[in-house]
Coordinates of C-alpha atoms and ligand atoms in Angstrom, one line a residue:
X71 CA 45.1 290.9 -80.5
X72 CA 46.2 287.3 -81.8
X73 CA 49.5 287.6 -79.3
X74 CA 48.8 284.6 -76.7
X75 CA 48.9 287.0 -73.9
X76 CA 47.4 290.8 -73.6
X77 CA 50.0 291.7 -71.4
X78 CA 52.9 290.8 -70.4
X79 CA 53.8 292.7 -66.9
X80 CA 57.7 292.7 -65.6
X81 CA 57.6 293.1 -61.9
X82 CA 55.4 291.7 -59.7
X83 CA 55.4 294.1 -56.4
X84 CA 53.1 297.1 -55.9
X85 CA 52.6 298.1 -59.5
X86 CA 53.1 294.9 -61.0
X87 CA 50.6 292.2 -59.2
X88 CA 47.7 295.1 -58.4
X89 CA 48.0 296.0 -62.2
X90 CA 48.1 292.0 -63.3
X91 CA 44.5 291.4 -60.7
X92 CA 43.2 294.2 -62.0
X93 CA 43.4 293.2 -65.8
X94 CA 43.0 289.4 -64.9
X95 CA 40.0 290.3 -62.9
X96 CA 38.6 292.0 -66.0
X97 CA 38.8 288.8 -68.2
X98 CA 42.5 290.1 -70.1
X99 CA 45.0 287.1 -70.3
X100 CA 48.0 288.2 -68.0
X101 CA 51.7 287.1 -67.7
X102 CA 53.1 288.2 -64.6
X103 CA 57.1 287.5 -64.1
X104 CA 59.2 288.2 -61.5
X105 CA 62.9 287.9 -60.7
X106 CA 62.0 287.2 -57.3
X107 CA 60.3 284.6 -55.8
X108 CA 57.7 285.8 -53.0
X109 CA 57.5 286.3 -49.8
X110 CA 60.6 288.5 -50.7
X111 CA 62.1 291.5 -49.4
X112 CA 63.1 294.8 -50.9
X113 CA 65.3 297.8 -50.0
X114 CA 62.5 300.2 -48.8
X115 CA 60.6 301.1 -45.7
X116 CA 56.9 300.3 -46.5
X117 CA 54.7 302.8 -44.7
X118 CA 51.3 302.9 -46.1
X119 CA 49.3 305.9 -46.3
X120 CA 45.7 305.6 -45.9
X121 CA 44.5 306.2 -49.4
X122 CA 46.9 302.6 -49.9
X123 CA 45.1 300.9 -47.7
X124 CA 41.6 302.4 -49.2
X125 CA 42.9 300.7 -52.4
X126 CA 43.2 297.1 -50.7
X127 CA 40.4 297.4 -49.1
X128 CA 38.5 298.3 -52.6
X129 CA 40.2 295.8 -54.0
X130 CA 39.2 293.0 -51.0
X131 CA 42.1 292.6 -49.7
X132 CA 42.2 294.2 -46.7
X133 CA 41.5 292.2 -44.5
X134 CA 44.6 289.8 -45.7
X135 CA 46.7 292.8 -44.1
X136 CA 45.0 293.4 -41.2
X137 CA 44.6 289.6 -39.7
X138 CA 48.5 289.5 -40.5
X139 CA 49.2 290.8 -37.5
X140 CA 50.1 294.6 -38.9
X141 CA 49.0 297.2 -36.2
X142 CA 47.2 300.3 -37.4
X143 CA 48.3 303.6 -37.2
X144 CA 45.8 306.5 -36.1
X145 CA 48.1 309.1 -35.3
X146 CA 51.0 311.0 -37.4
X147 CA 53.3 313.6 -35.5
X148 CA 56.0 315.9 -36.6
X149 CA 58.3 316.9 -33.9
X150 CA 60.2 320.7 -35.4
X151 CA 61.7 320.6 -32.2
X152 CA 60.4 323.2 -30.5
X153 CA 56.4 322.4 -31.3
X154 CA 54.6 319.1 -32.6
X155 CA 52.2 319.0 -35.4
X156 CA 50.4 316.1 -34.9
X157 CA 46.6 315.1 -36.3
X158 CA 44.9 311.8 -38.1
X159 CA 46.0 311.0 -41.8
X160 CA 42.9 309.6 -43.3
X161 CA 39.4 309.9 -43.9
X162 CA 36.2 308.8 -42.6
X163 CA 36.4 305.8 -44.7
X164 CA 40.2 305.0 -44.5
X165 CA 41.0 306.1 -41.2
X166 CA 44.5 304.5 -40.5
X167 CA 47.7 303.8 -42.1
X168 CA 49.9 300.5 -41.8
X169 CA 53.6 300.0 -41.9
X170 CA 53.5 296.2 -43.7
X171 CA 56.6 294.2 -43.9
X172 CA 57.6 294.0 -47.8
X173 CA 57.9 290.4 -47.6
X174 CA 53.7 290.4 -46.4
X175 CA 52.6 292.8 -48.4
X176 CA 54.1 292.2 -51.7
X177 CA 53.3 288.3 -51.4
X178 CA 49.5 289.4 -50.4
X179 CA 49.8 291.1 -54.0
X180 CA 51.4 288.2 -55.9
X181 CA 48.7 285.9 -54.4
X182 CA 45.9 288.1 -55.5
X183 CA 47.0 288.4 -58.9
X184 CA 47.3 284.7 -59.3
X185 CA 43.8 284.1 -58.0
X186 CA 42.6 286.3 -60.2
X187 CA 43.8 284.4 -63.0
X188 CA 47.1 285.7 -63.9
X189 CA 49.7 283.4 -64.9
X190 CA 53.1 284.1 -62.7
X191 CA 56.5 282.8 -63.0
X192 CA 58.4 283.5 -60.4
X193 CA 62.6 283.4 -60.5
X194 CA 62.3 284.7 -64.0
X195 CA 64.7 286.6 -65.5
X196 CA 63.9 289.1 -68.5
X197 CA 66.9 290.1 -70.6
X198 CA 65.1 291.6 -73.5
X199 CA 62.5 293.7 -74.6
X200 CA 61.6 292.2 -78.0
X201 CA 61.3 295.1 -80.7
X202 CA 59.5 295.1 -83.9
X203 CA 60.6 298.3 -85.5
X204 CA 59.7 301.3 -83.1
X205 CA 57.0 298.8 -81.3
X206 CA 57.4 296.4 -78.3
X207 CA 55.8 293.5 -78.8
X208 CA 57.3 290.2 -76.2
X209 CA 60.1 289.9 -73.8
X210 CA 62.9 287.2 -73.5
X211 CA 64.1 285.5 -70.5
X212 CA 64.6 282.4 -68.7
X213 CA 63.6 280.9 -64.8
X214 CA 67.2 281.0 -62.7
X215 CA 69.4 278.3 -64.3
X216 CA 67.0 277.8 -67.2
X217 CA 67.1 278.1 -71.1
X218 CA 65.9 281.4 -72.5
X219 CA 62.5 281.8 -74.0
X220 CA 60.0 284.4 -75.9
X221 CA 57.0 285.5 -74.6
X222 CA 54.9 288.0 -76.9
X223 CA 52.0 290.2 -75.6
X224 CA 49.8 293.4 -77.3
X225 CA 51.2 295.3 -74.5
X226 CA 54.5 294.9 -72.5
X227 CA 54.0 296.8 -68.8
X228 CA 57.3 297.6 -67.3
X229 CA 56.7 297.8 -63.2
X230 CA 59.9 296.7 -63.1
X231 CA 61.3 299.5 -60.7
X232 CA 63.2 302.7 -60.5
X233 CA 65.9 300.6 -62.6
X234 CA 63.6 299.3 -65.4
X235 CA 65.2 297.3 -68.1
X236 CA 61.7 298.1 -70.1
X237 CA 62.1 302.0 -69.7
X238 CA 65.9 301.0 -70.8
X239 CA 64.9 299.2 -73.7
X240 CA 61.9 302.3 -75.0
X241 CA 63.4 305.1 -74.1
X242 CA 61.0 307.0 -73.1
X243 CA 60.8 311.0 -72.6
X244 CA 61.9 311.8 -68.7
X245 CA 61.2 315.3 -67.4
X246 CA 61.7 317.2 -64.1
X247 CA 64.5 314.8 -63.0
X248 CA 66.4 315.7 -59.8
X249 CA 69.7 313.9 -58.7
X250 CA 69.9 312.0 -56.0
X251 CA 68.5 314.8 -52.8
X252 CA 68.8 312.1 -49.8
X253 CA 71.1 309.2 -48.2
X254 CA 68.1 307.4 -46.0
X255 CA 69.0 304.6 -43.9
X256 CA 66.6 301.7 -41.6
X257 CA 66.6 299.5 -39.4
X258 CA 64.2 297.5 -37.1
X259 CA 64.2 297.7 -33.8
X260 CA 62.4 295.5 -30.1
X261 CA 61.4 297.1 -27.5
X262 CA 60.6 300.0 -28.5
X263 CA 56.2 300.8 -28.7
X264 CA 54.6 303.2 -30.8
X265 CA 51.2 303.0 -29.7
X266 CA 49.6 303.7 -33.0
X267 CA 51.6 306.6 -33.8
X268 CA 54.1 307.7 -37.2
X269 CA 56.4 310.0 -35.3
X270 CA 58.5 312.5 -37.4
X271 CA 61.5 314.4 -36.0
X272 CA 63.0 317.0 -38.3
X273 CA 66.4 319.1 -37.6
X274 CA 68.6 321.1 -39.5
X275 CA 70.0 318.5 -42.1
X276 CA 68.8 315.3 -40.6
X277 CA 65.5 314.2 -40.6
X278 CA 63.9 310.7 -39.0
X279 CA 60.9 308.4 -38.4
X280 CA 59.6 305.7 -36.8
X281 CA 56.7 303.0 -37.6
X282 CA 55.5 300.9 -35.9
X283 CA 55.2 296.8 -38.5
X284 CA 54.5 293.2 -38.1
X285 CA 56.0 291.0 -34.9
X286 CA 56.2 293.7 -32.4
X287 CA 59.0 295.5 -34.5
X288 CA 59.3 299.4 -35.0
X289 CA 61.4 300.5 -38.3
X290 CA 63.3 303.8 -37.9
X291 CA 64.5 305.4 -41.0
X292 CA 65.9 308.1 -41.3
X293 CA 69.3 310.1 -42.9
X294 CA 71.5 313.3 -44.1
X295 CA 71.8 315.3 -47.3
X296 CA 73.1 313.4 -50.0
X297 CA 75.9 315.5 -49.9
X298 CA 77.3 313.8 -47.4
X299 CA 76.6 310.2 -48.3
X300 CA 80.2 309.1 -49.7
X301 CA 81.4 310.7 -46.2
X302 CA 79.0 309.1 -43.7
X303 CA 78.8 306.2 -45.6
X304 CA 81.8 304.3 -43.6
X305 CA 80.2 304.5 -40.6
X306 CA 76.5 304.9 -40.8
X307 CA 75.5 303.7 -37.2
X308 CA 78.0 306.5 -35.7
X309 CA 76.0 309.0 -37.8
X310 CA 72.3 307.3 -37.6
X311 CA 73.1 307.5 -33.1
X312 CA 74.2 310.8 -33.4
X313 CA 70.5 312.1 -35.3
X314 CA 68.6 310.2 -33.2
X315 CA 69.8 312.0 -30.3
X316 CA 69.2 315.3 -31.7
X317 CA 65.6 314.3 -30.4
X318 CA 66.7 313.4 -26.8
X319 CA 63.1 312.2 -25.6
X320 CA 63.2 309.8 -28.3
X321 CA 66.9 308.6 -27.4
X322 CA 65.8 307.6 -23.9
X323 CA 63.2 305.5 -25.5
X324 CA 65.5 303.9 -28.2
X325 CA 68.2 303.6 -25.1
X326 CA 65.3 300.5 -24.0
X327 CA 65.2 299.3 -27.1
X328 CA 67.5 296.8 -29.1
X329 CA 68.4 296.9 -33.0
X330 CA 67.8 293.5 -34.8
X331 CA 68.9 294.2 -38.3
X332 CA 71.5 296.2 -40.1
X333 CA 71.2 299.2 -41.3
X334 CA 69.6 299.1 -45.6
X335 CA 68.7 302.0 -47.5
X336 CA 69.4 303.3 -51.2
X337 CA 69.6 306.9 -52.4
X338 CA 67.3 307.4 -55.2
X339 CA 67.1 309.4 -58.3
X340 CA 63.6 311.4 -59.1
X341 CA 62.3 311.7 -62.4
X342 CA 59.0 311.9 -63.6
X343 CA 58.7 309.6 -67.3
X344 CA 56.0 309.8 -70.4
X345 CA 54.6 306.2 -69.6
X346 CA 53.5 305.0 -72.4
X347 CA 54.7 304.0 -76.3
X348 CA 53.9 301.7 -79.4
X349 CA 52.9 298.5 -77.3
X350 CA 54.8 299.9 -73.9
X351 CA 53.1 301.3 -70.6
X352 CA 54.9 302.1 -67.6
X353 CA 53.7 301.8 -63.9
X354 CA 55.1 302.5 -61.0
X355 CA 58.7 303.7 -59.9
X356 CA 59.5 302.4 -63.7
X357 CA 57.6 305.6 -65.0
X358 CA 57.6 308.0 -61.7
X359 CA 60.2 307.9 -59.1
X360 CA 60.9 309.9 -56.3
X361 CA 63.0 310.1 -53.0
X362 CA 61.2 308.4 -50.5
X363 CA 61.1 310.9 -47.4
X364 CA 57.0 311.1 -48.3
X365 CA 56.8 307.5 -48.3
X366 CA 54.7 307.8 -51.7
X367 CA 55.7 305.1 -53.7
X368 CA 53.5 302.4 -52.5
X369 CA 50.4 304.4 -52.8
X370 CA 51.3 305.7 -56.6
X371 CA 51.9 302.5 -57.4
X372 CA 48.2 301.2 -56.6
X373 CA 47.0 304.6 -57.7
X374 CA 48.8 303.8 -61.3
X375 CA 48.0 300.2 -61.5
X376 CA 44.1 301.0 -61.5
X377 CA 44.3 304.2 -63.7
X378 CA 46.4 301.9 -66.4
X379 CA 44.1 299.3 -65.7
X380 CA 41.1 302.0 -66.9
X381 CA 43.0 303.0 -70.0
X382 CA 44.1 300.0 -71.1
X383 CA 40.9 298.4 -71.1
X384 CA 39.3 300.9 -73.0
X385 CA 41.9 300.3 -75.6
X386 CA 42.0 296.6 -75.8
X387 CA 37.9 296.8 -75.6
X388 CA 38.1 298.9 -78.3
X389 CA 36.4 302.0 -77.0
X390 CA 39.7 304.4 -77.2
X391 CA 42.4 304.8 -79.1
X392 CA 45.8 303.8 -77.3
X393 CA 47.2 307.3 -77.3
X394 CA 44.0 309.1 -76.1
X395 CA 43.5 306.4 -73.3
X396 CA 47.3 306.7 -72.4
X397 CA 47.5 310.4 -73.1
X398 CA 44.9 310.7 -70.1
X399 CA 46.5 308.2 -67.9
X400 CA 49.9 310.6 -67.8
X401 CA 47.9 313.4 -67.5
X402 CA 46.0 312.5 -64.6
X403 CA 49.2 310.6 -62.9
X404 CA 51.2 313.8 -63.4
X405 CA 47.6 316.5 -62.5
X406 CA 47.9 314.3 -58.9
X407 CA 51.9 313.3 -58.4
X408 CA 53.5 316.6 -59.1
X409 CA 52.4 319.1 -56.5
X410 CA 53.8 316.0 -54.0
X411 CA 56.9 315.6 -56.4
X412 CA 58.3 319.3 -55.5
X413 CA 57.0 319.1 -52.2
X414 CA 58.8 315.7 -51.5
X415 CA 62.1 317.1 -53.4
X416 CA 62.0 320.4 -51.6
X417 CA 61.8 318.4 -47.8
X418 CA 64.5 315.8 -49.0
X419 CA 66.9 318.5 -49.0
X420 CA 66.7 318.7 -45.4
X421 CA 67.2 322.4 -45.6
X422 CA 65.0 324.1 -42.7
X423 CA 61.9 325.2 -43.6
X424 CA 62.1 328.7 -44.7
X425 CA 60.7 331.7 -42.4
X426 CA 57.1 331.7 -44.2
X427 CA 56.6 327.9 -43.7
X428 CA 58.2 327.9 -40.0
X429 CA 55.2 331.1 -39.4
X430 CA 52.8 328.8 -41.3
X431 CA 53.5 326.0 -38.6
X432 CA 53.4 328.1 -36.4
X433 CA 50.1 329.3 -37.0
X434 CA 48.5 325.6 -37.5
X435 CA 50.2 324.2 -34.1
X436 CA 47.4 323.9 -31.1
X437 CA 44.9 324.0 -34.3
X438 CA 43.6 320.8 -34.7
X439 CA 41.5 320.9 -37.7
X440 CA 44.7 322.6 -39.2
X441 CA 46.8 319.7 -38.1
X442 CA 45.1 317.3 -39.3
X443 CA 44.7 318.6 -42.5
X444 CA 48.7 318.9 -42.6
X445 CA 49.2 315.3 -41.6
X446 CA 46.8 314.4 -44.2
X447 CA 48.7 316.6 -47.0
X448 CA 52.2 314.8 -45.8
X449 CA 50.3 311.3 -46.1
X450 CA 48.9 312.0 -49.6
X451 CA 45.4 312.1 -48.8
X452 CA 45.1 316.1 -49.3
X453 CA 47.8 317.3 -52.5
X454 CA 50.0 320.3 -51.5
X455 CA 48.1 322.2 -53.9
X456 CA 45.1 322.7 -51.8
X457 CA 47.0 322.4 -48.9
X458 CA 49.4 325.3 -49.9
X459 CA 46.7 327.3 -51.9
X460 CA 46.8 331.2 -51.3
X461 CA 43.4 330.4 -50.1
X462 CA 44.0 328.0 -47.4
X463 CA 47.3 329.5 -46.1
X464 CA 45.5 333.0 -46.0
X465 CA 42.7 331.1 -43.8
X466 CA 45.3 329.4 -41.3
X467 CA 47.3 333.0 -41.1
X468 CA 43.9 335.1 -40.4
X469 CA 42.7 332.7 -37.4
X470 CA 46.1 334.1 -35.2
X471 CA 46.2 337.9 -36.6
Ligands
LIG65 C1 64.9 303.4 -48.9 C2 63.5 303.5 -49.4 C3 62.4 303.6 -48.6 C4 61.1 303.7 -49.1 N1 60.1 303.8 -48.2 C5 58.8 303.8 -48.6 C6 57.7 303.9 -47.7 O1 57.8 304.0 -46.5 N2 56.4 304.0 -48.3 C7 56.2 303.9 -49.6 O2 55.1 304.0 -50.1 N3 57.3 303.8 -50.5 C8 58.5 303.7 -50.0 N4 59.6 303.6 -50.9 C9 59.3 303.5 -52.3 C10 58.7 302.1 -52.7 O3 59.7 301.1 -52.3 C11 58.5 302.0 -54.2 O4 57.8 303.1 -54.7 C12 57.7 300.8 -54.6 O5 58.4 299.6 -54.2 C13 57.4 300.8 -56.1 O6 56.9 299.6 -56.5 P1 57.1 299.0 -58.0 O7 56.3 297.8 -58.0 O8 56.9 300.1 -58.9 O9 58.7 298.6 -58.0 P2 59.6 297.6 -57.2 O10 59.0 297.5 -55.8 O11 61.0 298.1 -57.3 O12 59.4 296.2 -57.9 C14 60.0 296.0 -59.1 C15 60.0 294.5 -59.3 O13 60.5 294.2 -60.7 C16 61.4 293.1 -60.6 N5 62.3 293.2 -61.8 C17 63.1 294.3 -62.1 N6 63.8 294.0 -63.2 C18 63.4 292.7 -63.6 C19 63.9 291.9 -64.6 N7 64.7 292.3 -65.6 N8 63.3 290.6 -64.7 C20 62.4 290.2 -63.8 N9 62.0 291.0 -62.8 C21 62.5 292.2 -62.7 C22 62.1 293.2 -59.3 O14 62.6 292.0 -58.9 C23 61.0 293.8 -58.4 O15 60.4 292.7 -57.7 C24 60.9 303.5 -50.4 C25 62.0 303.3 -51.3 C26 63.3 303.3 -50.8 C27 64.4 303.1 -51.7

């Protein structure tokens, strides 16, 4: 308690500046560093479910996204190819989704974190988790170009990404890790309107979507097993043409439409990790990480930054003991990620769906209430455990018996 800073938080995008407001905003004395320096891009797409933008607007930031020029999205399909599940993703409170540029929506974040009082450098660079014994207790690093200092905290958070120097430095215990399932790929394109809609298409091995974001763009991601990355790899627009017209209605639309970037995208590794440790928490893609095909990571990361939040003031308030507070921040994190975990590592495979899920979706198509309550389990606001309950897939398969 008599470190000049309470924490100390590496990473300043979706875990790190939500989780930095959130403890500023509760009086803690925050240190916030980045290596970036915001508005700044990342390698992702950036849909965001509903229950995301629930959080911003909890956390009164809302409207900052919406008067940015980001359109709404009301409507999610998923085009099988021979039928279309398509139904709203959110709830009566948080009816639509948004597909924020990166560059807006993580420097929305950083600004909010800084007006609530955290301290953030920007362009800094941290080399080392400082160790006392088993226990982590300050990081050192230096602005781009500058001279190295130490900074020492109670608690060092690591939501430094899927590539965390602070999970490096710990160690911490991984479990259910999967190797890399997907090659994704994106790219944003004029001309081409989405009226409000998420579209989906899945085929045999490829799988693609399209979003409409900010200045009258539409991002199209999509991609092949990771199998054949090393292959594909040499000429990804060949490959990325190719799925897209798999889905001929769609091609006649993109054939109006004109690409403006190159193609990005990043395999990813999934592995879930224990997020906490002697004067360490994880939050984040640094503690939970998984291929994107769900587009989960943004909302986790908001979901963990105000569970940590929670725990960690009941620790540093005195109320709990670190490893009871922390214990039940992993178990709630893991109770609500997992059932999406398989789920998102079983559909990055890109394998069809098997016969009982292709009579399943058959049995919900033309349903509406069905639909929607699909849409809603792909976008995270439902978990695949209720969705795929004996119960509820008994229900959908008596209504066409
Ligand atoms: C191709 C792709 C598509 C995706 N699409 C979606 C999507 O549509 N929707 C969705 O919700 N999620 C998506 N994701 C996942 C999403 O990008 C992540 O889940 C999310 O960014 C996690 O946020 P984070 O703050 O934990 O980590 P990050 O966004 O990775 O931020 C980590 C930060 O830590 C900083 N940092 C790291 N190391 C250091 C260091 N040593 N010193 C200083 N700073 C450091 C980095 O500069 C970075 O700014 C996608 C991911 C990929 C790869």
């Amino acid at each position: 308690m008599n470190e000049p800073y309470d924490v100390i938080v590496v990473g300043a995008r979706c875990a790190g500046s939500p989780f930095a407001m959130l403890m500023a905003r509760k009086g803690y004395r925050v240190l916030v560093v980045d290596r970036a320096r915001f508005p700044s891009d990342t390698i992702s797409t950036h849909v965001l479910h509903p229950l995301g933008a629930s959080a911003l607007s909890r956390w009164g930031l809302l409207d900052r996204l919406t008067t940015s020029g980001c359109p709404p999205i009301h409507t999610y399909a998923f085009d099988f190819g021979p039928f279309t599940l398509s139904g709203t993703p959110g709830t009566d409170d948080a009816p639509v989704a948004y597909c924020p540029r990166r560059t807006v929506l993580d420097k929305l974040l950083v600004d909010a974190a800084r007006e609530a009082g955290a301290e953030l450098r920007e362009d800094f660079i941290v080399d080392e988790v400082v160790m006392e014994g088993e226990r982590a207790v300050g990081i050192t690093g230096r602005t781009k170009g500058g001279t190295a200092t130490v900074e020492r905290a109670t608690i060092i958070v690591g939501a430094d990404g899927r590539h965390s120097l602070v999970a490096g430095a710990v160690g911490p215990e991984e479990y259910n890790q999967r190797p890399p399932l997907l090659a994704p790929y994106y790219s944003y394109w004029s001309g081409l309107p989405m009226d409000g809609r998420f579209e989906t298409y899945i085929r045999p091995h490829r799988g693609f979507a399209a979003a409409p974001t900010h200045d009258d763009l539409t991002i199209i991601v999509g991609g092949w097993p990771y199998t054949e990355f090393e292959t594909n790899k040499r000429n990804v627009e060949g490959h990325f043409m190719e799925m897209l017209a798999l889905a001929p209605e769609f091609a006649k639309r993109i054939a109006a439409a004109k690409r403006e970037t190159p193609f990005g995208g990043s395999p990813v590794p999934n592995f879930v990790r224990k997020p906490y440790g002697p004067g360490w928490v994880l939050v984040g893609d640094a503690g939970y990480n998984k291929d994107p095909i769900t587009a989960q990571g943004i909302c986790d990361a908001f979901r963990d930054a105000e569970h940590c939040t929670t725990a960690l003031d009941a620790v540093l308030s005195g109320r709990q003991r670190f490893d009871s507070a922390m214990g039940e921040y992993q178990r709630d994190r893991d109770e609500h990620a997992l059932p999406m975990y398989e789920f998102t590592c079983q559909l990055a495979t890109l394998e069809p769906p098997p016969p009982q899920m292709q009579q399943l979706f058959g049995a919900i198509h033309g349903n509406q209430r069905d639909m929607d309550d699909f849409v809603r389990m792909n976008a995270g606001t439902i978990s695949p455990a209720e969705f795929f309950s004996p119960a509820n897939v008994g229900r959908i398969m008596s209504q066409c018996r």
